mmCIF file of C-alpha atoms and ligand atoms in Angstrom:
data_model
loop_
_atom_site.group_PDB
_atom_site.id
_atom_site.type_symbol
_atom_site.label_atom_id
_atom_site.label_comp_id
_atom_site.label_asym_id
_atom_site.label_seq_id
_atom_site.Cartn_x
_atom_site.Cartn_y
_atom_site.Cartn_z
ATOM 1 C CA UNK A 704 -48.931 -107.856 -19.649
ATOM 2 C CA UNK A 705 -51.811 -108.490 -17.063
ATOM 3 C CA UNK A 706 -53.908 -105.108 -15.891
ATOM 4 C CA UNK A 707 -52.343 -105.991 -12.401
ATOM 5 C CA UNK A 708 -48.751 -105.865 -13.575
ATOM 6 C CA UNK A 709 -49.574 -102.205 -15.779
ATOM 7 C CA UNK A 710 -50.706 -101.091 -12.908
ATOM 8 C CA UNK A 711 -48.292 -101.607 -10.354
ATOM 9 C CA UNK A 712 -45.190 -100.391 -13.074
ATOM 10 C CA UNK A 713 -47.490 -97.181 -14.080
ATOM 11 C CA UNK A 714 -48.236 -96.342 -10.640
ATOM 12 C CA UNK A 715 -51.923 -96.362 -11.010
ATOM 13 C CA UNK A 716 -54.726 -95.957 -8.725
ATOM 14 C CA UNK A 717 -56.661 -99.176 -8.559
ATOM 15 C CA UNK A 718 -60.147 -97.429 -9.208
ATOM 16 C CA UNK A 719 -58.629 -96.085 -12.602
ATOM 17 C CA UNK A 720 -56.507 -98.904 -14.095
ATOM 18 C CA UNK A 721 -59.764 -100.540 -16.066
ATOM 19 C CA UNK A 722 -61.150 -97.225 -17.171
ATOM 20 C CA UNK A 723 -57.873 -96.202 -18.544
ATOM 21 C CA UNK A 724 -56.695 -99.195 -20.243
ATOM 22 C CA UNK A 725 -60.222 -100.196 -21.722
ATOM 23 C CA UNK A 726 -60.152 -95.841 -22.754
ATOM 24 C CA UNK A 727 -56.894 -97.139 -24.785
ATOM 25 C CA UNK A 728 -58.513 -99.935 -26.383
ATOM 26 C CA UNK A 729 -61.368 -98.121 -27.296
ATOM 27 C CA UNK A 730 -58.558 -95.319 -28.774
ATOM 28 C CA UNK A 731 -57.296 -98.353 -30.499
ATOM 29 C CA UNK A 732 -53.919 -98.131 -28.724
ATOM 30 C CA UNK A 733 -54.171 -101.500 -26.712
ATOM 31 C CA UNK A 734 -55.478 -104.852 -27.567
ATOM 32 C CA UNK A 735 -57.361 -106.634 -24.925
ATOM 33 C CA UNK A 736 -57.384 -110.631 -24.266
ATOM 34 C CA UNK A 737 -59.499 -110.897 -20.753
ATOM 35 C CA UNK A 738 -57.165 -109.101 -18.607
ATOM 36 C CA UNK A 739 -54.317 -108.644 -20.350
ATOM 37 C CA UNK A 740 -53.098 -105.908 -22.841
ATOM 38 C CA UNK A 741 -50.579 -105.346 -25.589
ATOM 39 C CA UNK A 742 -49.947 -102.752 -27.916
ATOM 40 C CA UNK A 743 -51.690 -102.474 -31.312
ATOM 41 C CA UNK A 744 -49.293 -102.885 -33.911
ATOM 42 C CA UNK A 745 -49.372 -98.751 -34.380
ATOM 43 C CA UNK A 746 -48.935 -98.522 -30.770
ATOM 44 C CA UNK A 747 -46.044 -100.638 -31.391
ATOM 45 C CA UNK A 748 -44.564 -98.547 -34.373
ATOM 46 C CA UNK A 749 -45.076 -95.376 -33.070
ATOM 47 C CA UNK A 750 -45.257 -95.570 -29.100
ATOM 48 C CA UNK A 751 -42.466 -97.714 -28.198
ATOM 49 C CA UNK A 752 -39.507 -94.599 -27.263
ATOM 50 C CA UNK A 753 -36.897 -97.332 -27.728
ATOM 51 C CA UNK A 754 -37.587 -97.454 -31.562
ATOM 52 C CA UNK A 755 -36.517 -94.599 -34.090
ATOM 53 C CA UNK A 756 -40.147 -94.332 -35.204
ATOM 54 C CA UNK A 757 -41.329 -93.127 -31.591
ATOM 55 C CA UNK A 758 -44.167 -90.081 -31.879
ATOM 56 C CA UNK A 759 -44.415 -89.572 -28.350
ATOM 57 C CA UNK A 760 -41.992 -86.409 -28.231
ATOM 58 C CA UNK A 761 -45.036 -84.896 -30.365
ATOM 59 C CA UNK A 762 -47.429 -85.716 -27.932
ATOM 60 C CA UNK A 763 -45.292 -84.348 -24.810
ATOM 61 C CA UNK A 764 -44.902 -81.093 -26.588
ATOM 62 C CA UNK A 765 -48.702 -80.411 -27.413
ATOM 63 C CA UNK A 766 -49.267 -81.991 -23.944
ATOM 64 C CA UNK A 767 -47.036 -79.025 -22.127
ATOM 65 C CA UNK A 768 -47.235 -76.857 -24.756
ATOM 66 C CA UNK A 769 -50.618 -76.357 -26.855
ATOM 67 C CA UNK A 770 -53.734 -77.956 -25.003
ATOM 68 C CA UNK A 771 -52.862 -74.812 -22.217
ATOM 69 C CA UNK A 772 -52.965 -72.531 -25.448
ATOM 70 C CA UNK A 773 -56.699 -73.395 -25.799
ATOM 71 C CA UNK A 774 -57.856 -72.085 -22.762
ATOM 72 C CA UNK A 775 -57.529 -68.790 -24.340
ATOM 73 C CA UNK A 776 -59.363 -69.667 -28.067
ATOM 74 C CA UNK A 777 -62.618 -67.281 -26.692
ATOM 75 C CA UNK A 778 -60.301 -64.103 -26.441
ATOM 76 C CA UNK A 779 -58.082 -65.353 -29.970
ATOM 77 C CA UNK A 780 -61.311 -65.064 -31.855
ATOM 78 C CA UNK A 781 -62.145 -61.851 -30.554
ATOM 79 C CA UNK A 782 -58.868 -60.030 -30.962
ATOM 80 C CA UNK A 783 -57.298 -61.994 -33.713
ATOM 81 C CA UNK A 784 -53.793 -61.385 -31.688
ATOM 82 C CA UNK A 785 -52.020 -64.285 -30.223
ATOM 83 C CA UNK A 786 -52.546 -64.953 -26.516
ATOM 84 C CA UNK A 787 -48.800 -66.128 -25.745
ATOM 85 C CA UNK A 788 -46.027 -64.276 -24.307
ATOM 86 C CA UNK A 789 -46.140 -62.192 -27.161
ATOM 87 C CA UNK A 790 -49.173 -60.649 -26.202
ATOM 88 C CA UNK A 791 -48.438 -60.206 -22.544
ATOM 89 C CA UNK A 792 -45.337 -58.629 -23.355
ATOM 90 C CA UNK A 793 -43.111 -61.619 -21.812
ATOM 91 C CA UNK A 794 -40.013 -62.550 -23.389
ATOM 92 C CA UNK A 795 -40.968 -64.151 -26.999
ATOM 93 C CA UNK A 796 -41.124 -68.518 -25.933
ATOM 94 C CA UNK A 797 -39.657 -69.210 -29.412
ATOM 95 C CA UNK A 798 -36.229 -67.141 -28.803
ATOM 96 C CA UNK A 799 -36.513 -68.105 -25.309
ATOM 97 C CA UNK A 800 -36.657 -71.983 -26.268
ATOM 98 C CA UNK A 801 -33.887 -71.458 -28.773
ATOM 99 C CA UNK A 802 -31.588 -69.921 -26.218
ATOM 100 C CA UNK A 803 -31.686 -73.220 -23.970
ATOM 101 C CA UNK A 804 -30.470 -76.124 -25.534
ATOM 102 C CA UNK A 805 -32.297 -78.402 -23.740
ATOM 103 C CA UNK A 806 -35.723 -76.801 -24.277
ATOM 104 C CA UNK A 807 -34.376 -76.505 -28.396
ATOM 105 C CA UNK A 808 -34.134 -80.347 -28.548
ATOM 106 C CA UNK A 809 -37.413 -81.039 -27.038
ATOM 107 C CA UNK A 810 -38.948 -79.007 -29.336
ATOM 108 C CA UNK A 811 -36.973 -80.648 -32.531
ATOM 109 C CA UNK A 812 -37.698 -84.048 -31.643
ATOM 110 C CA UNK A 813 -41.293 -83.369 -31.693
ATOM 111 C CA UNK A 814 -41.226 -81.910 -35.014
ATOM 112 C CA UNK A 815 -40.051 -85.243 -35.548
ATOM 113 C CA UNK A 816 -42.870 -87.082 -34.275
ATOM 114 C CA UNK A 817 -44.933 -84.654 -35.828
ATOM 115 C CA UNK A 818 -43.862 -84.819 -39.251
ATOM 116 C CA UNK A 819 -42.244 -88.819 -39.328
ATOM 117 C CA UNK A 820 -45.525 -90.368 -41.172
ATOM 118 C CA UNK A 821 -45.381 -87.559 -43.555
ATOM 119 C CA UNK A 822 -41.372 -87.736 -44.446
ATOM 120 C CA UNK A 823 -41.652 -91.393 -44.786
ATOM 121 C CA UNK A 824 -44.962 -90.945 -47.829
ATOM 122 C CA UNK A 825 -42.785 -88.325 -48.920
ATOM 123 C CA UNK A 826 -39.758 -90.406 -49.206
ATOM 124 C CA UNK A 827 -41.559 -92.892 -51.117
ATOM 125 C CA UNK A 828 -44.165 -91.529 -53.280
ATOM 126 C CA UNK A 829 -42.369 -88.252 -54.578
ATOM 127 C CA UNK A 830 -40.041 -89.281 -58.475
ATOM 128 C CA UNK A 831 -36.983 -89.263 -56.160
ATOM 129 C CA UNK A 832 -35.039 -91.110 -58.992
ATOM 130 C CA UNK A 833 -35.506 -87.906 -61.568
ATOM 131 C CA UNK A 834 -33.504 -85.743 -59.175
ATOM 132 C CA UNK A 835 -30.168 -85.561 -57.544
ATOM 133 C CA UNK A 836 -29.976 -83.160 -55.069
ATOM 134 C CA UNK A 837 -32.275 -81.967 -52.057
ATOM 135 C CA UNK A 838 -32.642 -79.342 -49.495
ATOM 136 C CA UNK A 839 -34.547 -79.151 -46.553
ATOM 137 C CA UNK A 840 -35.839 -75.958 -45.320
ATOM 138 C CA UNK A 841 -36.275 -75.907 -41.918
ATOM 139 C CA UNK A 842 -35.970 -79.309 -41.060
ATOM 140 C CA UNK A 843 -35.619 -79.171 -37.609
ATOM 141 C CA UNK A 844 -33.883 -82.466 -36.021
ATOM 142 C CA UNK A 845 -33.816 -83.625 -39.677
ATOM 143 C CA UNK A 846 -36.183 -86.537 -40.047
ATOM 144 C CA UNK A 847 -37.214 -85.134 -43.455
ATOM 145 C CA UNK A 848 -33.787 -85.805 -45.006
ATOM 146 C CA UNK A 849 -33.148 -88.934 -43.009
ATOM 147 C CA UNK A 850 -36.478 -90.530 -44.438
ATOM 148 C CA UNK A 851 -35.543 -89.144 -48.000
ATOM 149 C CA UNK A 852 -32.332 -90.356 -48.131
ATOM 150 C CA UNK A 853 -32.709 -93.738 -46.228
ATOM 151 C CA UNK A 854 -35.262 -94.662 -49.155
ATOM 152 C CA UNK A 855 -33.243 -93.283 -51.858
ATOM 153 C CA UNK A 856 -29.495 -94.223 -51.916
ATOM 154 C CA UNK A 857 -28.721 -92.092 -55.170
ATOM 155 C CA UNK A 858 -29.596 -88.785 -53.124
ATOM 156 C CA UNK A 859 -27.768 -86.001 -51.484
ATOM 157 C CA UNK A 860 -29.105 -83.561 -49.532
ATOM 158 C CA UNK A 861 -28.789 -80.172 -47.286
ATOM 159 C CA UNK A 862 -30.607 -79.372 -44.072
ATOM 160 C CA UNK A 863 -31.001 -75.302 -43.501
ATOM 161 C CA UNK A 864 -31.970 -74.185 -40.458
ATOM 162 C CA UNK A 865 -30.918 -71.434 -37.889
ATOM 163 C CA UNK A 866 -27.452 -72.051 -36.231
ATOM 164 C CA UNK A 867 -28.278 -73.028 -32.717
ATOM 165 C CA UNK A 868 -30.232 -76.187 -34.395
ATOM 166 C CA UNK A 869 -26.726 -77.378 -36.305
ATOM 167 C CA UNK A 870 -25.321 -79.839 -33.584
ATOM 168 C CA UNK A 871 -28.789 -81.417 -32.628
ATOM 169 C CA UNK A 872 -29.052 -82.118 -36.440
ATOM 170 C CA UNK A 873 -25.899 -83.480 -36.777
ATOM 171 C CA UNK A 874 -26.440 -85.871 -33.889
ATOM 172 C CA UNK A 875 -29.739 -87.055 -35.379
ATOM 173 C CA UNK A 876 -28.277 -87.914 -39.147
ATOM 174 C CA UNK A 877 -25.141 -89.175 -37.445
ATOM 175 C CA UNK A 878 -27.489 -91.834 -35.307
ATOM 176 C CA UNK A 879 -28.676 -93.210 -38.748
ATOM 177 C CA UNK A 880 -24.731 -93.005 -40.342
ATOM 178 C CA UNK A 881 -25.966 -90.738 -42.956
ATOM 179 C CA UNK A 882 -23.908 -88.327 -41.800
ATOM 180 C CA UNK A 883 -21.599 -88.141 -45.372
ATOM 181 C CA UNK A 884 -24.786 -87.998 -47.521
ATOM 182 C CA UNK A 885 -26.849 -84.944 -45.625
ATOM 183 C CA UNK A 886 -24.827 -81.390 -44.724
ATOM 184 C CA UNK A 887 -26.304 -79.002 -42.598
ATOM 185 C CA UNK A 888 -26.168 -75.498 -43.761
ATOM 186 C CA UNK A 889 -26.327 -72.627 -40.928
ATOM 187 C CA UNK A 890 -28.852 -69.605 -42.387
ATOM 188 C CA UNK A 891 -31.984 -67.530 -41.666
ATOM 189 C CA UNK A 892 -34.643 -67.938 -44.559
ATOM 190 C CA UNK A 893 -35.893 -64.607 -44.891
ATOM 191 C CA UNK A 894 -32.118 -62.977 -44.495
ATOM 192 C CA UNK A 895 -30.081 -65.656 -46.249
ATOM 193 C CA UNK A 896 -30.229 -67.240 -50.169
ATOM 194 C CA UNK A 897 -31.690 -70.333 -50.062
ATOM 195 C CA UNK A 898 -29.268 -73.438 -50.871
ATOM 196 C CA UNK A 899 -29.299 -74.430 -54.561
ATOM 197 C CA UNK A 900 -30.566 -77.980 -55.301
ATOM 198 C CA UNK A 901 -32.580 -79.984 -58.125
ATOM 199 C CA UNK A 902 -35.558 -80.587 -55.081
ATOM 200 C CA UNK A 903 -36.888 -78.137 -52.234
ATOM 201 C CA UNK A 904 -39.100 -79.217 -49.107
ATOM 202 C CA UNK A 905 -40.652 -76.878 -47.039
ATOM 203 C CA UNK A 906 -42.909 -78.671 -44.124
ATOM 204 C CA UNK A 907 -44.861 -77.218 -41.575
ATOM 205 C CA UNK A 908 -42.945 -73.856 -42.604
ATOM 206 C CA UNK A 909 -45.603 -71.688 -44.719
ATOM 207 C CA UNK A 910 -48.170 -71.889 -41.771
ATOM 208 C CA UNK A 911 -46.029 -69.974 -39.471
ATOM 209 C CA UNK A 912 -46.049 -66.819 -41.405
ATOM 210 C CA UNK A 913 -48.167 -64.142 -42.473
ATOM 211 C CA UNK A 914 -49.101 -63.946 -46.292
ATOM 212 C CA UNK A 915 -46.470 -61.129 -47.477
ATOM 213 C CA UNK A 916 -43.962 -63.723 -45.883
ATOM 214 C CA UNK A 917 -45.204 -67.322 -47.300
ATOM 215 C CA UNK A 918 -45.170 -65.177 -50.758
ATOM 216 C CA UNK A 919 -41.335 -64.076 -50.013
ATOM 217 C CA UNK A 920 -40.019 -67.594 -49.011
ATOM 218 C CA UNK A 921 -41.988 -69.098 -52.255
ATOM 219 C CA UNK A 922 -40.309 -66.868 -54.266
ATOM 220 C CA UNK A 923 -36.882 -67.295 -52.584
ATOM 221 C CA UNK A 924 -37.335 -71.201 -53.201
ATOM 222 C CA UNK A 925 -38.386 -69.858 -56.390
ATOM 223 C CA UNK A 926 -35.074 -68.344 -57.486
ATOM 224 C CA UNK A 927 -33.106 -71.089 -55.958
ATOM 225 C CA UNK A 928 -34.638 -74.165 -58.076
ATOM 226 C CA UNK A 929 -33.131 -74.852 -61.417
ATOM 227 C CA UNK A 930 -35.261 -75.086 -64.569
ATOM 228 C CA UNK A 931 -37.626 -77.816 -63.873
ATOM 229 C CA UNK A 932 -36.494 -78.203 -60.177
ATOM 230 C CA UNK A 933 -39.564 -78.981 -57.572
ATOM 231 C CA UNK A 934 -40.433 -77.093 -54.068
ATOM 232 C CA UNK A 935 -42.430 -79.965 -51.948
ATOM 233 C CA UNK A 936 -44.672 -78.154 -49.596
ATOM 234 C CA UNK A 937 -46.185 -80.147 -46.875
ATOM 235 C CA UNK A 938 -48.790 -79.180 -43.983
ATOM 236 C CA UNK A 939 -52.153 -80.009 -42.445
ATOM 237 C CA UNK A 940 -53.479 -78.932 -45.167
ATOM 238 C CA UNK A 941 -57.035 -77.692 -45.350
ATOM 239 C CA UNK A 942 -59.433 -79.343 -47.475
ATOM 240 C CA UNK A 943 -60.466 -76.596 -50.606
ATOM 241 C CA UNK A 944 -64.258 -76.993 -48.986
ATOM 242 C CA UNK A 945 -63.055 -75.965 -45.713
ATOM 243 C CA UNK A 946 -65.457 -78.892 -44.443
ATOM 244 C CA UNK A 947 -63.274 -82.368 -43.377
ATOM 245 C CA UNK A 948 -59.586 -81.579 -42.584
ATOM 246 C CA UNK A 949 -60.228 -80.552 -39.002
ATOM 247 C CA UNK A 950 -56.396 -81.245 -38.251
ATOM 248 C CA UNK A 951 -55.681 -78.159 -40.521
ATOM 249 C CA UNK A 952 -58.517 -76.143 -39.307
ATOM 250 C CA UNK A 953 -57.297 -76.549 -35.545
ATOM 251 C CA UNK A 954 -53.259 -75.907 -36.965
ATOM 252 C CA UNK A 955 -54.536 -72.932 -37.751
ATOM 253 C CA UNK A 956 -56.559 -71.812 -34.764
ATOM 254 C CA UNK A 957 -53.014 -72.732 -33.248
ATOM 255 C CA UNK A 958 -51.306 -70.530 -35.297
ATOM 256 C CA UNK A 959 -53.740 -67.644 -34.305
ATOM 257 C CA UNK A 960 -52.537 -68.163 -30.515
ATOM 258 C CA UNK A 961 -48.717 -68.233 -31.035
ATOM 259 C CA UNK A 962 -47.874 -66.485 -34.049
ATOM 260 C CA UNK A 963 -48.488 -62.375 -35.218
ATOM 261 C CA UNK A 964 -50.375 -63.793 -38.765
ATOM 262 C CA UNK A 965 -49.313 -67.432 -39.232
ATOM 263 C CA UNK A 966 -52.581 -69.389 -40.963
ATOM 264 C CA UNK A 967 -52.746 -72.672 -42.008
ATOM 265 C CA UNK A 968 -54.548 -72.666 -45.775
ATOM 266 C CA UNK A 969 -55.851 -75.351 -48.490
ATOM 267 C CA UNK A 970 -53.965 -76.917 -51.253
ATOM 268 C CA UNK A 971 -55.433 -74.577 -53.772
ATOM 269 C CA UNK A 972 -54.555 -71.534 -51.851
ATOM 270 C CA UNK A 973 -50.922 -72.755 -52.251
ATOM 271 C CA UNK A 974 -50.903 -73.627 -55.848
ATOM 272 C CA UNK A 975 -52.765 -70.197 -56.328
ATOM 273 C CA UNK A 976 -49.643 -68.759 -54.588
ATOM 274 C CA UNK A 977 -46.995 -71.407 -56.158
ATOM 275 C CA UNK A 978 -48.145 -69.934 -59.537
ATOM 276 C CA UNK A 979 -47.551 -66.505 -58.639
ATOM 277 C CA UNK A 980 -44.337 -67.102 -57.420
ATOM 278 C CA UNK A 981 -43.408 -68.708 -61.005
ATOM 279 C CA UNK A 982 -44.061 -71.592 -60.531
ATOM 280 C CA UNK A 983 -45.331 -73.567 -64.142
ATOM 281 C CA UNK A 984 -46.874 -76.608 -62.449
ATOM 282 C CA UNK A 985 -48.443 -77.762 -59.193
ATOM 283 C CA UNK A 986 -50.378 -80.306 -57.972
ATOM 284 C CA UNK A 987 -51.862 -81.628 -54.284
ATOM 285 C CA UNK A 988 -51.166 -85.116 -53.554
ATOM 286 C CA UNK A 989 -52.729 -86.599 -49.620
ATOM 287 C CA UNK A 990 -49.521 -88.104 -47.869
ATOM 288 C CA UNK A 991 -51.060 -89.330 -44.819
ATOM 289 C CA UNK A 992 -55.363 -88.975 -43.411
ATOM 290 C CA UNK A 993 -54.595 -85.332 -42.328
ATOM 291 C CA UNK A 994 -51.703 -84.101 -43.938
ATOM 292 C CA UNK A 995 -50.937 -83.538 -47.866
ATOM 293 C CA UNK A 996 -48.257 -82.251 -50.497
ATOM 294 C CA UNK A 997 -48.015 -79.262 -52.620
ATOM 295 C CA UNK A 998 -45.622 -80.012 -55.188
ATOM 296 C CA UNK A 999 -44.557 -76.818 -57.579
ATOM 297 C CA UNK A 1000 -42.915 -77.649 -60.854
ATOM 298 C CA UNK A 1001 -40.451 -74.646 -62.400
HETATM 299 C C1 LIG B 312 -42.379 -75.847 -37.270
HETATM 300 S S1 LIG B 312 -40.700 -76.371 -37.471
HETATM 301 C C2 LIG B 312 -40.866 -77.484 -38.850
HETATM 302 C C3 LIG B 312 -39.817 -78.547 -38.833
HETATM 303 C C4 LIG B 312 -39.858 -79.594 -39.938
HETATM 304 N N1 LIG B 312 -39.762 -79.026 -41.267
HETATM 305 C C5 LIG B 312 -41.062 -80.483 -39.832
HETATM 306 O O1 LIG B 312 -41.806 -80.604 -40.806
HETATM 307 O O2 LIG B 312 -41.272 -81.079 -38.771
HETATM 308 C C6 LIG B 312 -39.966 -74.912 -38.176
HETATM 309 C C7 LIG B 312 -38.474 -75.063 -38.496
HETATM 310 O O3 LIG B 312 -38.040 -73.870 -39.163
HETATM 311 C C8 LIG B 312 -36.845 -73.409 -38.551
HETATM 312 N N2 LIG B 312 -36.803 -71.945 -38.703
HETATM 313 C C9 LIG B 312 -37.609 -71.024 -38.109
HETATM 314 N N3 LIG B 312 -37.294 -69.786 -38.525
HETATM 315 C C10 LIG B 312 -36.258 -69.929 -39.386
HETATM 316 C C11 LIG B 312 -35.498 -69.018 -40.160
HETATM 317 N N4 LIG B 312 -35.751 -67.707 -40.121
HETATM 318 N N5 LIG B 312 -34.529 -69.503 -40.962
HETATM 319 C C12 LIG B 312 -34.262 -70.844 -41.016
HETATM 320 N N6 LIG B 312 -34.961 -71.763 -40.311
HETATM 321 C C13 LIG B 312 -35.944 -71.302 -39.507
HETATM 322 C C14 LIG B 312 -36.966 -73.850 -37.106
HETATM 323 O O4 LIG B 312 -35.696 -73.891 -36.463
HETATM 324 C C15 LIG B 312 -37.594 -75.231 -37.277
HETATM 325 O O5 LIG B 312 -36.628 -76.203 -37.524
#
């Protein structure tokens, strides 16, 4: 499509059009042949909403979401409390978001954008065919499962998560026909068992919560595994020199802003706290450039 064309369907001022487009192909987003553009082929993978492997919802949500958050870093660091609602005493966002549906589904779609590259390395590189069973905790619009199962026919699997996420799940499995193959299961993690099955995943979970209660859901996940079951964590993880990931380091700087003790942490902190938990084995494995695995062996 020529810059003229972009312009006129994207409503753009003439005096921006270049900057912004050329801004894209610098980001690596666009591909430019004298005046006219087309995607990258990650542009086209990820950025194209009509395709199931869109990322954009991620985007929107930091967009509307997190960059305001960071206006308030300078007072974070000082107090160590979060700057949210929380803080100014406002009805909490997160029960406020999971009391309106639509608000709830805009959220779980960009966990899905958030965590797609991730469940897809996941869904290949993890020794799917020793196990039978999974269950995803907290998997929000479930593209955990869906990537897991889509990859690995022999597989059955369980999505827990809190009740007012059930029909938005369903919807999502449903749109791939997986719907016979992955169950949702209604509970509250720190109230509620965890479901029983050979493999566990926890993503993006741990790094909401202070340490007391990333120890009590290890354990939990723990109990539920049989002998020689596996708990998957996955994150931004930190790098153990606290030097390159900056991904994880910001994730965490996040997690100072919205929750009361969430922290992001580095692969060795969670084997350290695997181990204590019971677990016999662990190891890290990178998934994608800024995120990793923790796998935990019983
Ligand atoms: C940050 S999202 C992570 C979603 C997904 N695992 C991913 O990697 O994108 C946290 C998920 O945990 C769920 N959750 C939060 N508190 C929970 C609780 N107490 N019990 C069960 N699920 C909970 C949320 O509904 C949401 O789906």
């Amino acid at each position: 499509m020529d810059a003229n064309q972009i312009q006129l369907r994207l409503k753009l001022h003439p005096r921006s059009v270049h900057d912004f487009l050329d801004a894209l192909v610098a980001l690596g987003m666009l591909e430019r042949n004298g005046q006219s553009y087309s995607n990258t082929s990650e542009a086209d993978f990820y950025l194209d909403s009509a395709k199931p492997t869109y990322r954009g919802d991620y985007f929107q949500f930091w967009d509307a979401r997190e960059y305001p958050q960071f206006g308030s870093l300078g007072e974070g660091l000082r107090t160590g409390q979060p700057r949210n609602e929380i803080r100014r005493g406002d009805e909490d966002w997160v029960d406020a978001m999971y009391a309106n549906p639509q608000r709830l589904r805009i959220f779980l779609r960009g966990m899905t954008g958030h965590s797609l590259p991730s469940a897809m390395a996941i869904a290949r590189k993890f020794p799917w065919s020793k196990y039978k069973t999974f269950a995803d905790i907290g998997p929000a619009e479930g593209c955990l499962p869906v990537q897991v199962a889509l990859a690995n026919p022999h597989l059955t699997g369980i999505g827990f998560d809190l009740p007012e996420v059930a029909a938005i799940f369903d919807e999502y499995v449903a749109s791939f026909g997986l719907q016979d193959r992955i169950r949702f299961r209604r509970g509250n993690f720190f109230t509620d068992p965890l479901p029983n099955a050979d493999v566990l995943v926890m993503g993006m979970i741990l790094h909401d919560w202070n340490l007391e209660q990333k120890l009590t859901l290890l354990k939990k996940a723990h109990d539920a595994l049989p002998a020689g079951g596996a708990l998957i964590v996955y994150e931004n993880l930190i790098d153990d020199g606290r030097r390159k990931n900056i991904a994880g380091l910001l994730m965490s700087l996040i997690m100072l802003l919205e929750t009361q003790g969430g922290f992001d942490y580095t692969g060795a902190d969670c084997c350290g706290w695997m181990r204590e938990a019971g677990f016999r084995e662990t190891r890290v494995e990178q998934l994608t450039g800024i995120e990793s695995m923790v796998v935990g062996v019983k």
